[in-house]
Coordinates of C-alpha atoms and ligand atoms in Angstrom, one line a residue:
Chain O
X432 CA -17.3 72.2 18.8
X433 CA -16.3 69.5 16.2
X434 CA -13.0 67.8 16.5
X435 CA -11.4 65.3 14.2
X436 CA -8.7 63.3 15.8
X437 CA -6.4 61.2 13.6
X438 CA -9.4 60.1 11.4
X439 CA -8.6 57.5 8.8
X440 CA -11.0 56.0 6.3
X441 CA -10.5 53.3 3.7
X442 CA -12.6 51.8 1.0
X443 CA -10.9 48.5 0.2
X444 CA -7.3 49.3 -0.7
X445 CA -8.0 52.9 -1.3
X446 CA -7.3 55.3 1.7
X447 CA -9.9 58.0 1.3
X448 CA -9.0 60.1 4.5
X449 CA -5.5 59.9 5.8
X450 CA -5.0 60.8 9.5
X451 CA -7.2 63.8 9.4
X452 CA -7.0 66.3 12.2
X453 CA -9.4 69.2 12.2
X454 CA -10.9 71.5 14.9
X455 CA -14.0 73.5 14.1
X456 CA -15.0 76.2 16.5
X457 CA -18.4 77.1 17.8
X458 CA -20.1 79.6 15.4
X459 CA -17.4 79.0 12.8
X460 CA -18.4 78.9 9.1
X461 CA -16.0 76.3 7.7
X462 CA -15.9 75.5 4.0
X463 CA -14.4 72.2 2.8
X464 CA -13.0 72.5 -0.8
X465 CA -10.8 70.5 -3.0
X466 CA -10.9 68.5 -6.2
X467 CA -13.5 65.8 -6.8
X468 CA -12.9 62.7 -4.8
X469 CA -10.6 64.4 -2.2
X470 CA -12.8 63.3 0.6
X471 CA -14.9 66.3 1.4
X472 CA -18.3 64.5 1.5
X473 CA -16.7 61.6 3.5
X474 CA -15.4 64.1 6.1
X475 CA -18.8 65.8 6.3
X476 CA -20.8 62.5 6.6
X477 CA -18.5 61.5 9.5
X478 CA -19.8 64.3 11.5
X479 CA -23.3 62.9 11.6
X480 CA -22.1 59.3 11.4
X481 CA -23.5 58.5 8.0
X482 CA -20.0 57.2 7.6
X483 CA -17.9 55.7 10.4
X484 CA -14.2 56.2 10.5
X485 CA -11.9 53.1 10.4
X486 CA -9.7 54.7 13.0
X487 CA -9.5 57.9 14.9
X488 CA -12.2 59.7 16.7
X489 CA -14.6 62.6 16.2
X490 CA -15.7 64.7 19.1
X491 CA -18.8 66.8 19.1
X492 CA -19.0 69.2 22.0
X493 CA -16.3 67.3 23.6
X494 CA -18.2 64.0 23.4
X495 CA -17.1 61.1 21.3
X496 CA -19.6 60.8 18.4
X497 CA -19.3 57.1 18.1
X498 CA -20.5 56.8 21.8
X499 CA -23.8 58.6 21.0
X500 CA -26.8 57.1 19.4
X501 CA -26.5 57.9 15.7
X502 CA -30.1 58.7 15.2
X503 CA -30.3 61.1 18.1
X504 CA -27.1 62.7 17.0
X505 CA -28.4 63.3 13.6
X506 CA -31.6 65.0 14.9
X507 CA -29.3 67.5 16.6
X508 CA -27.4 68.2 13.4
X509 CA -28.9 70.0 10.4
X510 CA -28.1 68.4 7.1
X511 CA -28.6 69.8 3.6
X512 CA -27.7 67.9 0.6
X513 CA -27.4 68.8 -3.1
X514 CA -30.5 69.2 -5.2
X515 CA -33.1 66.6 -4.3
X516 CA -33.1 66.5 -0.5
X517 CA -36.7 67.3 -0.2
X518 CA -39.1 64.5 -0.1
X519 CA -41.4 64.7 -3.2
X520 CA -44.3 63.0 -1.3
X521 CA -44.4 65.7 1.3
X522 CA -45.6 69.3 1.2
X523 CA -43.3 72.1 2.1
X524 CA -44.7 72.2 5.5
X525 CA -44.4 68.5 6.0
X526 CA -40.8 68.6 4.9
X527 CA -39.8 71.3 7.2
X528 CA -41.7 69.8 10.1
X529 CA -40.1 66.3 9.8
X530 CA -37.5 66.7 12.5
X531 CA -39.7 68.5 14.9
X532 CA -42.3 65.8 14.4
X533 CA -39.7 63.1 14.9
X534 CA -38.8 64.8 18.2
X535 CA -42.5 64.8 19.1
X536 CA -42.9 68.5 19.2
X537 CA -46.6 69.4 19.8
X538 CA -48.5 70.5 16.7
X539 CA -48.7 74.2 17.6
X540 CA -45.0 74.3 18.1
X541 CA -44.0 72.8 14.8
X542 CA -46.5 74.8 13.0
X543 CA -45.2 78.0 14.4
X544 CA -41.6 76.9 13.5
X545 CA -42.7 76.4 9.9
X546 CA -44.3 79.8 9.9
X547 CA -41.4 81.6 11.2
X548 CA -38.8 79.8 9.1
X549 CA -40.8 80.6 5.9
X550 CA -40.8 84.2 7.0
X551 CA -37.0 84.1 7.3
X552 CA -36.7 83.4 3.5
X553 CA -39.6 85.6 2.4
X554 CA -41.9 82.8 1.2
X555 CA -45.3 83.5 2.7
X556 CA -46.8 80.5 4.6
X557 CA -50.2 80.9 2.8
X558 CA -48.6 80.7 -0.7
X559 CA -46.0 78.0 -0.1
X560 CA -46.6 75.7 2.9
X561 CA -49.0 73.4 1.1
X562 CA -47.0 73.2 -2.2
X563 CA -45.1 70.0 -3.1
X564 CA -41.5 70.3 -4.1
X565 CA -42.2 69.6 -7.7
X566 CA -44.2 72.9 -7.7
X567 CA -41.1 75.0 -6.6
X568 CA -38.2 76.4 -8.5
X569 CA -34.8 74.9 -7.8
X570 CA -33.9 77.8 -5.7
X571 CA -37.0 77.7 -3.6
X572 CA -36.6 74.0 -3.1
X573 CA -33.1 74.5 -1.8
X574 CA -34.3 77.3 0.5
X575 CA -36.8 74.8 2.0
X576 CA -33.9 72.3 2.3
X577 CA -32.0 74.8 4.3
X578 CA -35.0 75.7 6.4
X579 CA -35.6 72.0 7.1
X580 CA -32.2 71.7 8.5
X581 CA -32.7 74.6 10.8
X582 CA -36.2 73.5 12.0
X583 CA -35.1 72.3 15.5
X584 CA -32.5 74.9 15.7
X585 CA -29.4 72.6 15.7
X586 CA -26.2 74.2 16.8
X587 CA -24.5 72.5 13.9
X588 CA -25.5 72.5 10.2
X589 CA -23.8 70.4 7.6
X590 CA -24.2 71.3 3.9
X591 CA -22.9 69.3 1.0
X592 CA -22.8 71.4 -2.2
X593 CA -26.2 72.7 -1.5
X594 CA -26.2 75.2 -4.4
X595 CA -24.2 73.3 -6.9
X596 CA -27.1 72.9 -9.3
X597 CA -28.4 76.5 -9.1
X598 CA -28.0 79.3 -11.6
X599 CA -25.5 81.9 -10.6
X600 CA -28.0 84.6 -9.6
X601 CA -30.1 82.3 -7.4
X602 CA -26.9 80.9 -5.9
X603 CA -25.6 84.3 -5.1
X604 CA -28.8 85.3 -3.2
X605 CA -28.9 81.9 -1.4
X606 CA -25.3 82.3 -0.4
X607 CA -26.1 85.6 1.1
X608 CA -29.2 84.3 2.8
X609 CA -27.3 81.4 4.4
X610 CA -24.5 83.8 5.5
X611 CA -27.1 86.1 7.1
X612 CA -29.0 83.3 8.7
X613 CA -25.7 81.9 10.1
X614 CA -24.7 85.3 11.5
X615 CA -28.1 85.8 13.0
X616 CA -28.6 82.4 14.5
X617 CA -25.0 81.8 15.3
X618 CA -24.7 78.4 13.8
X619 CA -21.6 76.3 13.3
X620 CA -21.7 75.5 9.7
X621 CA -19.6 73.0 7.8
X622 CA -20.1 73.6 4.1
X623 CA -18.8 71.6 1.1
X624 CA -18.2 73.1 -2.2
X625 CA -15.8 72.9 -5.1
X626 CA -16.4 76.5 -6.1
X627 CA -13.6 78.7 -4.8
X628 CA -15.7 81.8 -5.2
X629 CA -18.4 80.4 -3.0
X630 CA -15.7 79.4 -0.4
X631 CA -14.1 82.8 -0.5
X632 CA -17.4 84.5 -0.1
X633 CA -18.9 82.4 2.7
X634 CA -16.1 81.0 4.8
X635 CA -14.6 82.1 8.1
X636 CA -12.1 79.4 7.5
X637 CA -11.4 77.4 4.3
X638 CA -10.1 73.9 4.6
X639 CA -8.5 72.9 1.3
X640 CA -8.3 69.1 1.0
X641 CA -6.5 66.9 -1.6
X642 CA -6.2 63.2 -1.7
X643 CA -7.6 62.7 1.7
X644 CA -5.4 65.2 3.5
X645 CA -5.8 68.8 4.5
X646 CA -3.4 70.9 2.4
X647 CA -4.2 74.2 4.1
X648 CA -6.6 75.5 6.7
X649 CA -6.8 79.3 6.7
X650 CA -9.1 82.4 6.5
X651 CA -10.1 83.3 2.9
X652 CA -7.8 86.4 2.7
X653 CA -4.9 84.4 4.1
X654 CA -5.4 81.6 1.6
X655 CA -5.7 84.0 -1.3
X656 CA -2.5 85.7 -0.3
X657 CA -0.5 82.7 0.7
X658 CA -1.7 79.6 -0.9
X659 CA 0.2 76.7 0.5
X660 CA 0.3 74.7 -2.6
X661 CA 0.2 75.2 -6.3
X662 CA -3.1 73.2 -6.6
X663 CA -4.7 75.8 -4.3
X664 CA -3.5 78.6 -6.6
X665 CA -5.0 76.7 -9.6
X666 CA -8.3 76.5 -7.8
X667 CA -8.1 80.2 -7.0
X668 CA -7.3 81.3 -10.4
X669 CA -10.3 79.7 -11.8
X670 CA -12.8 80.8 -9.3
X671 CA -11.4 84.2 -8.1
X672 CA -14.3 85.9 -10.0
X673 CA -17.2 85.3 -7.7
X674 CA -15.1 85.9 -4.6
X675 CA -14.7 89.6 -5.6
X676 CA -16.3 90.8 -2.4
X677 CA -13.7 89.2 -0.1
X678 CA -10.7 89.2 -2.4
X679 CA -8.5 92.1 -1.4
X680 CA -7.0 93.7 -4.5
X681 CA -4.3 96.3 -4.5
X682 CA -3.0 98.9 -6.9
X683 CA -0.1 96.7 -7.8
X684 CA -2.5 94.0 -9.0
X685 CA -3.6 96.3 -11.8
X686 CA -0.3 97.7 -12.8
X687 CA 1.9 97.3 -15.8
X688 CA 5.6 96.9 -14.8
X689 CA 7.2 97.5 -18.1
X690 CA 7.4 101.3 -18.3
X691 CA 9.7 103.7 -19.9
X692 CA 11.8 105.6 -17.4
X693 CA 14.4 108.2 -18.1
X694 CA 16.9 110.0 -15.8
X695 CA 16.0 113.7 -15.3
X696 CA 19.3 114.5 -16.9
X697 CA 18.2 113.2 -20.2
X698 CA 18.2 115.6 -23.1
X699 CA 15.0 116.7 -24.9
X700 CA 16.0 115.2 -28.3
X701 CA 16.9 111.9 -26.7
X702 CA 13.5 111.7 -25.1
X703 CA 11.6 112.6 -28.4
X704 CA 13.5 110.0 -30.2
X705 CA 12.8 107.4 -27.5
X706 CA 9.1 108.3 -27.5
X707 CA 8.7 108.0 -31.2
X708 CA 10.7 104.8 -31.3
X709 CA 8.5 103.2 -28.7
X710 CA 5.4 104.9 -29.8
X711 CA 4.4 106.4 -26.5
X712 CA 3.5 110.1 -25.7
X713 CA 4.8 110.4 -22.2
X714 CA 7.8 109.3 -20.1
X715 CA 8.4 108.8 -16.5
X716 CA 11.4 110.8 -15.2
X717 CA 13.4 109.6 -12.3
X718 CA 16.0 111.1 -10.0
X719 CA 19.5 109.9 -9.9
X720 CA 18.7 107.6 -7.0
X721 CA 15.9 106.2 -9.1
X722 CA 13.1 107.7 -7.1
X723 CA 10.1 109.1 -8.9
X724 CA 10.6 112.7 -10.2
X725 CA 7.7 113.4 -12.6
X726 CA 6.4 112.8 -16.0
X727 CA 7.0 114.5 -19.3
X728 CA 4.8 114.5 -22.4
X729 CA 5.6 114.8 -26.1
X730 CA 3.5 117.9 -26.5
X731 CA 5.2 119.6 -23.7
X732 CA 8.7 119.0 -25.3
X733 CA 7.5 120.0 -28.7
X734 CA 6.0 123.3 -27.4
X735 CA 8.5 124.4 -24.9
X736 CA 11.5 122.2 -25.3
X737 CA 14.8 123.6 -26.7
X738 CA 17.3 121.3 -28.3
X739 CA 20.1 120.1 -26.0
X740 CA 18.4 121.1 -22.8
X741 CA 17.8 118.8 -19.8
X742 CA 14.3 117.4 -19.7
X743 CA 14.0 118.3 -16.1
X744 CA 12.8 121.8 -16.8
X745 CA 9.7 120.4 -18.6
X746 CA 8.8 117.8 -16.1
X747 CA 5.3 118.0 -14.6
X748 CA 4.5 116.5 -11.2
X749 CA 0.8 116.6 -11.7
X750 CA 0.4 112.9 -12.6
X751 CA -1.3 111.1 -9.7
X752 CA 0.8 108.7 -7.8
X753 CA -0.3 105.9 -5.5
X754 CA 1.4 103.4 -3.3
X755 CA 1.5 99.8 -4.5
X756 CA -0.3 98.5 -1.5
X757 CA -3.1 101.0 -1.7
X758 CA -6.6 99.7 -2.3
X759 CA -7.2 98.9 -6.0
X760 CA -10.6 100.5 -5.7
X761 CA -9.0 103.8 -4.8
X762 CA -6.6 103.5 -7.7
X763 CA -9.4 102.9 -10.1
X764 CA -11.5 105.7 -8.8
X765 CA -8.6 108.2 -9.2
X766 CA -7.8 106.9 -12.7
X767 CA -11.4 107.3 -13.8
X768 CA -11.7 110.7 -12.2
X769 CA -8.6 112.2 -13.5
X770 CA -8.0 113.3 -17.1
X771 CA -4.7 111.5 -17.1
X772 CA -4.2 108.2 -19.0
X773 CA -2.4 106.6 -16.2
X774 CA -1.4 106.5 -12.5
X775 CA 2.2 106.0 -11.3
X776 CA 2.5 103.2 -8.7
X777 CA 5.3 103.7 -6.3
X778 CA 7.3 101.3 -4.1
X779 CA 7.7 102.0 -0.5
X780 CA 11.2 103.6 -1.2
X781 CA 9.5 105.9 -3.7
X782 CA 10.9 104.2 -6.8
X783 CA 8.6 103.6 -9.6
X784 CA 6.9 100.2 -9.5
X785 CA 4.7 100.5 -12.6
X786 CA 1.7 102.3 -14.0
X787 CA -2.0 101.6 -13.9
X788 CA -3.6 102.3 -17.3
X789 CA -7.0 101.6 -18.5
X790 CA -5.5 98.8 -20.5
X791 CA -3.6 97.2 -17.7
X792 CA -6.7 97.4 -15.6
X793 CA -8.7 95.6 -18.2
X794 CA -6.0 93.0 -18.5
X795 CA -5.9 92.3 -14.8
X796 CA -9.6 92.0 -14.6
X797 CA -9.6 89.6 -17.4
X798 CA -7.1 87.5 -15.6
X799 CA -9.1 87.6 -12.4
X800 CA -12.1 86.5 -14.3
X801 CA -10.8 83.8 -16.5
X802 CA -7.5 83.1 -14.9
X803 CA -4.2 82.3 -16.5
X804 CA -4.5 79.0 -18.2
X805 CA -2.3 76.4 -16.5
X806 CA 0.7 75.7 -18.8
Chain T
X31 CA -80.2 27.8 -24.5
X32 CA -78.6 31.2 -24.4
X33 CA -76.6 32.6 -21.6
X34 CA -79.5 34.7 -20.6
X35 CA -81.7 31.6 -20.3
X36 CA -79.0 29.9 -18.3
X37 CA -78.6 32.9 -16.0
X38 CA -82.4 33.2 -15.5
X39 CA -82.6 29.5 -14.5
X40 CA -79.5 29.2 -12.5
X41 CA -79.0 32.6 -10.9
X42 CA -78.4 31.3 -7.4
X43 CA -75.7 28.8 -8.5
X44 CA -74.1 31.4 -10.8
X45 CA -73.9 34.0 -8.1
X46 CA -72.5 31.4 -5.7
X47 CA -69.7 30.6 -8.3
X48 CA -69.0 34.2 -8.9
X49 CA -68.7 35.0 -5.3
X50 CA -66.5 32.0 -4.7
X51 CA -64.3 33.1 -7.5
X52 CA -63.9 36.5 -6.2
X53 CA -63.2 35.0 -2.7
X54 CA -60.5 32.7 -4.1
X55 CA -58.9 35.7 -6.0
X56 CA -59.0 38.0 -3.0
X57 CA -57.6 35.4 -0.6
X58 CA -54.8 34.4 -2.9
X59 CA -53.8 37.9 -3.8
X60 CA -53.9 38.9 -0.1
X61 CA -51.7 36.0 0.9
X62 CA -49.4 36.8 -2.0
X63 CA -49.2 40.4 -0.9
X64 CA -48.6 39.6 2.7
X65 CA -45.7 37.3 1.7
X66 CA -44.2 39.3 -1.1
X67 CA -44.3 42.9 0.2
X68 CA -42.3 42.1 3.3
X69 CA -40.1 39.7 1.3
X70 CA -39.5 42.4 -1.4
X71 CA -38.6 44.9 1.3
X72 CA -36.2 42.4 2.8
X73 CA -34.6 41.7 -0.6
X74 CA -33.9 45.4 -1.2
X75 CA -31.6 45.1 1.9
X76 CA -29.9 42.0 0.6
X77 CA -29.3 42.5 -3.0
X78 CA -27.3 39.4 -3.6
X79 CA -30.0 37.2 -2.2
X80 CA -32.5 39.2 -4.2
X81 CA -31.1 38.2 -7.6
X82 CA -31.3 34.5 -6.6
X83 CA -34.8 34.8 -5.2
X84 CA -36.2 36.7 -8.1
X85 CA -34.8 34.3 -10.5
X86 CA -36.2 31.4 -8.6
X87 CA -39.6 33.0 -8.4
X88 CA -39.5 33.7 -12.1
X89 CA -38.8 30.1 -12.8
X90 CA -41.7 28.9 -10.6
X91 CA -43.9 31.3 -12.5
X92 CA -43.1 29.4 -15.8
X93 CA -44.3 26.1 -14.5
X94 CA -47.7 25.7 -16.1
X95 CA -50.7 26.2 -13.8
X96 CA -52.0 22.7 -14.7
X97 CA -48.8 21.0 -13.5
X98 CA -48.8 23.0 -10.3
X99 CA -52.4 22.1 -9.7
X100 CA -51.6 18.5 -10.3
X101 CA -48.8 18.6 -7.6
X102 CA -51.2 20.4 -5.3
X103 CA -53.8 17.8 -5.9
X104 CA -51.3 15.1 -5.1
X105 CA -50.0 16.8 -2.0
X106 CA -53.1 18.3 -0.5
X107 CA -56.0 16.5 -2.1
X108 CA -59.2 17.9 -3.6
X109 CA -60.8 21.2 -2.5
X110 CA -60.3 24.9 -1.8
X111 CA -57.0 24.6 0.1
X112 CA -54.7 23.3 -2.7
X113 CA -56.2 25.9 -5.1
X114 CA -55.4 28.8 -2.7
X115 CA -51.9 27.5 -2.1
X116 CA -51.2 27.4 -5.8
X117 CA -52.8 30.7 -6.7
X118 CA -51.1 32.5 -3.8
X119 CA -47.8 31.2 -5.1
X120 CA -48.5 32.5 -8.5
X121 CA -49.6 35.9 -7.2
X122 CA -46.3 36.4 -5.3
X123 CA -44.1 37.1 -8.2
X124 CA -45.5 40.3 -9.8
X125 CA -45.9 41.9 -6.4
X126 CA -42.6 40.7 -5.2
X127 CA -40.8 42.0 -8.3
X128 CA -42.7 45.4 -8.2
X129 CA -42.0 45.8 -4.5
X130 CA -38.4 45.2 -5.1
X131 CA -38.1 47.3 -8.1
X132 CA -40.2 50.1 -6.7
X133 CA -38.1 50.4 -3.6
X134 CA -34.8 49.9 -5.4
X135 CA -35.8 52.8 -7.7
X136 CA -36.4 55.3 -4.9
X137 CA -33.5 57.7 -5.4
X138 CA -30.8 57.0 -2.9
X139 CA -30.5 60.7 -2.0
X140 CA -34.0 60.6 -0.5
X141 CA -33.0 57.7 1.7
X142 CA -29.8 59.4 2.6
X143 CA -31.6 62.7 3.3
X144 CA -34.0 60.7 5.6
X145 CA -31.2 59.0 7.4
X146 CA -29.2 62.2 7.5
X147 CA -31.9 64.2 9.3
X148 CA -32.4 61.5 11.9
X149 CA -35.0 59.0 10.7
X150 CA -34.6 55.5 12.0
X151 CA -34.5 52.7 9.3
X152 CA -38.0 51.9 10.1
X153 CA -39.1 55.6 9.6
X154 CA -37.1 55.8 6.3
X155 CA -39.0 52.8 5.1
X156 CA -42.5 54.0 6.1
X157 CA -42.1 57.7 5.5
X158 CA -39.9 57.7 2.4
X159 CA -39.4 54.4 0.6
X160 CA -42.9 52.9 0.8
X161 CA -44.8 56.0 -0.2
X162 CA -42.5 56.6 -3.1
X163 CA -42.8 52.9 -4.1
X164 CA -46.5 52.7 -3.5
X165 CA -47.5 53.2 -7.1
X166 CA -45.1 50.4 -8.3
X167 CA -46.3 48.1 -5.5
X168 CA -50.0 48.7 -6.3
X169 CA -49.3 48.1 -9.9
X170 CA -47.8 44.7 -9.0
X171 CA -51.0 43.9 -7.0
X172 CA -53.1 44.8 -10.0
X173 CA -51.2 42.6 -12.3
X174 CA -51.4 39.7 -9.8
X175 CA -55.1 40.2 -9.5
X176 CA -55.8 40.1 -13.1
X177 CA -53.7 37.0 -13.6
X178 CA -55.3 35.4 -10.6
X179 CA -58.8 36.0 -11.9
X180 CA -58.0 33.9 -15.0
X181 CA -55.9 31.2 -13.2
X182 CA -58.6 30.8 -10.7
X183 CA -60.7 29.2 -13.4
X184 CA -58.3 26.3 -13.3
X185 CA -59.1 25.8 -9.7
X186 CA -62.5 24.6 -10.6
X187 CA -60.7 21.5 -11.9
X188 CA -59.7 20.4 -8.4
X189 CA -63.0 21.1 -6.9
X190 CA -62.4 24.6 -5.4
X191 CA -65.5 26.0 -7.0
X192 CA -65.7 29.4 -8.7
X193 CA -66.4 30.3 -12.3
X194 CA -64.0 27.5 -13.3
X195 CA -66.7 25.1 -12.2
X196 CA -69.0 26.3 -15.0
X197 CA -66.2 26.2 -17.6
X198 CA -65.2 22.6 -16.7
X199 CA -68.7 21.4 -16.6
X200 CA -69.3 23.0 -20.0
X201 CA -66.0 21.5 -21.4
X202 CA -66.9 18.0 -20.2
X203 CA -70.4 18.1 -21.4
X204 CA -69.7 20.0 -24.7
X205 CA -72.0 22.8 -23.5
X206 CA -71.1 26.1 -25.0
X207 CA -73.4 28.0 -22.7
X208 CA -71.8 26.7 -19.6
X209 CA -68.4 27.6 -21.0
X210 CA -69.5 31.2 -21.8
X211 CA -71.3 31.6 -18.5
X212 CA -67.9 30.9 -16.8
X213 CA -65.5 32.6 -19.2
X214 CA -67.3 35.8 -19.9
X215 CA -67.9 36.9 -16.3
X216 CA -64.3 36.0 -15.4
X217 CA -63.1 38.3 -18.3
X218 CA -65.4 41.0 -17.1
X219 CA -64.2 40.4 -13.6
X220 CA -60.6 40.9 -14.6
X221 CA -61.4 44.2 -16.3
X222 CA -63.4 45.4 -13.2
X223 CA -60.7 44.5 -10.8
X224 CA -58.1 46.1 -12.9
X225 CA -60.0 49.4 -13.1
X226 CA -60.8 49.4 -9.3
X227 CA -57.2 48.7 -8.4
X228 CA -56.0 51.3 -10.9
X229 CA -58.1 53.8 -9.0
X230 CA -56.7 52.6 -5.8
X231 CA -53.3 52.9 -7.1
X232 CA -53.8 56.5 -8.0
X233 CA -55.2 57.3 -4.6
X234 CA -52.3 55.6 -2.8
X235 CA -49.7 57.4 -4.9
X236 CA -48.6 60.5 -2.8
X237 CA -49.9 63.7 -4.2
X238 CA -46.6 65.3 -4.8
X239 CA -45.5 62.6 -7.2
X240 CA -48.8 61.9 -9.0
X241 CA -48.9 62.5 -12.7
X242 CA -45.4 61.2 -13.3
X243 CA -46.6 57.7 -13.5
X244 CA -50.0 56.9 -15.1
Ligands
ATP1951 N1 -19.0 53.7 -0.8 C1 -17.8 53.9 -1.3 N2 -17.1 52.9 -1.8 C2 -15.9 53.0 -2.3 N3 -15.2 54.1 -2.5 C3 -15.9 55.3 -2.1 C4 -17.2 55.2 -1.5 N4 -17.6 56.5 -1.2 C5 -16.6 57.3 -1.6 N5 -15.6 56.6 -2.1 C6 -14.3 57.1 -2.7 O1 -13.8 58.0 -1.7 C7 -13.2 59.1 -2.2 C8 -13.8 60.4 -1.5 O2 -15.1 60.4 -1.8 P1 -15.9 61.7 -1.4 O3 -17.3 61.4 -1.7 O4 -15.6 62.1 0.0 O5 -15.3 62.8 -2.4 P2 -15.7 64.4 -2.5 O6 -14.4 65.2 -2.1 O7 -17.0 64.6 -1.8 O8 -15.8 64.5 -4.0 P3 -16.9 65.3 -4.9 O9 -16.4 66.7 -5.0 O10 -16.8 64.6 -6.2 O11 -18.2 65.2 -4.3 C9 -13.5 59.1 -3.7 O12 -12.4 58.6 -4.3 C10 -14.6 58.1 -3.8 O13 -14.5 57.4 -5.0
MG1952 MG1 -18.9 65.1 -2.5

């Protein structure tokens, strides 16, 4: 649907886009992300020819964009910009109806478009159509901005940090609304943000840019799992929080790997001594081949243990185990349901990978929220 | 003789002078507006030229009115014409400057939003820039008008008529009443025009942005 072919853009000496190649499919929700100044806005504006490339070509629906009339092209491409895109001298209705009017739609038609679009975002026509932007909240203004871009039902919609200035709650609900509208109306959307959470949540495909180049183009899960560059990981770390819906987390993400393991041939006294030295009240017992055998608690040994005997007779195998690639959610549910203080996380070969405790969970969540500070 | 006596005896002449004065002001400001609004718009598209033109217009403005009238007299002779030319030139600067500033101050995101959704340059100008700059432009017209009302009294000197006639007559014959009969109405006229144009300014300011500027 949109195809960048070897696109380069310079401002004076500075090369802003370097030989960019990008293919965007019909109906795809593509999010452009990257550090400030990396060329996201420039890329976006080339699609509706607000900026022309110095070299290379951009095809829209197979047609070279530079060969089309720029004004007509723009009327077929929705455009939402940050914050103040609405014209303050026009009412909500006039704002939404601009493009239909430019295209000379008859009055009844654009009026019914305004009505049905306002319905789409639950803003009753009677209450809002005749208000001016200054009478709306920031979130409502941005909703209208989105509606205006949809008014003539363009197949492509461009959005440049549309929710950057909104509070988190409003932003969340608008993200969902846009996603819903996109699915319903099957639009191709190119969306610029610098919020990784937003990207993870909304995108079919994330295009990560840095210094005028595409560093990685991948589905959100793929980018999370295999970031192609450390700069992407840095971005992820910071923003992983609001991407929680689409971020797959596994049991291993919540586990602690430093655990005390003893062979099942250990003696009871040895174990008691180890436990008191390390200040723990249970141990993981493993087989000779290091696979998981069971756990033993200090109470068990004190009550039933006899000096000099093997620990193996006292081992319980009631502690819950879970594979390291199992869903984190399942792990947490089990941990919370059970009386136990921890779960054993097993590798594929049944050796012990670590344990999930309430503390390790809290720590992992903390890291997901606030990230590990870059050194 | 008081002003009242004067008015009672010379109502017809007085009204004629008043009307002529209003006429001179209206024509000069209209010409000024017709020149300076398009020029102001043009300058917003040519910022480097704008600096030069605005500086030049500012300099012209500092030439004393009497000197300008003197030149006009030499070039065009006596009568209405040279007065209109000089006053039109004077009325240009405030409108030009306010048009230029008004449009320049329209937030560039509005312009870009307009272009981005498919307005032609012409449509961006008429649907976005001019409405948003209307208040500033109108205030330029108001300033121009008030100035022109007082400058127009000078025009009486070169035989253009208007309230200035009365003032000059008064000055040359040491007649206080004549001076007042010309000066007072022109002061009142300035107030009235200013008020009326202020109202018009408010009406022409798009509803959605009213209240921000007085
Ligand atoms: N008109 C211009 N003249 C000169 N340089 C420009 C111009 N427009 C953009 N640039 C430069 O081009 C680079 C890319 O700009 P662009 O707006 O595409 O960045 P961005 O990725 O959208 O950044 P941000 O996240 O801050 O919006 C920046 O370094 C910017 O300074
Ligand atoms: Mg940008």
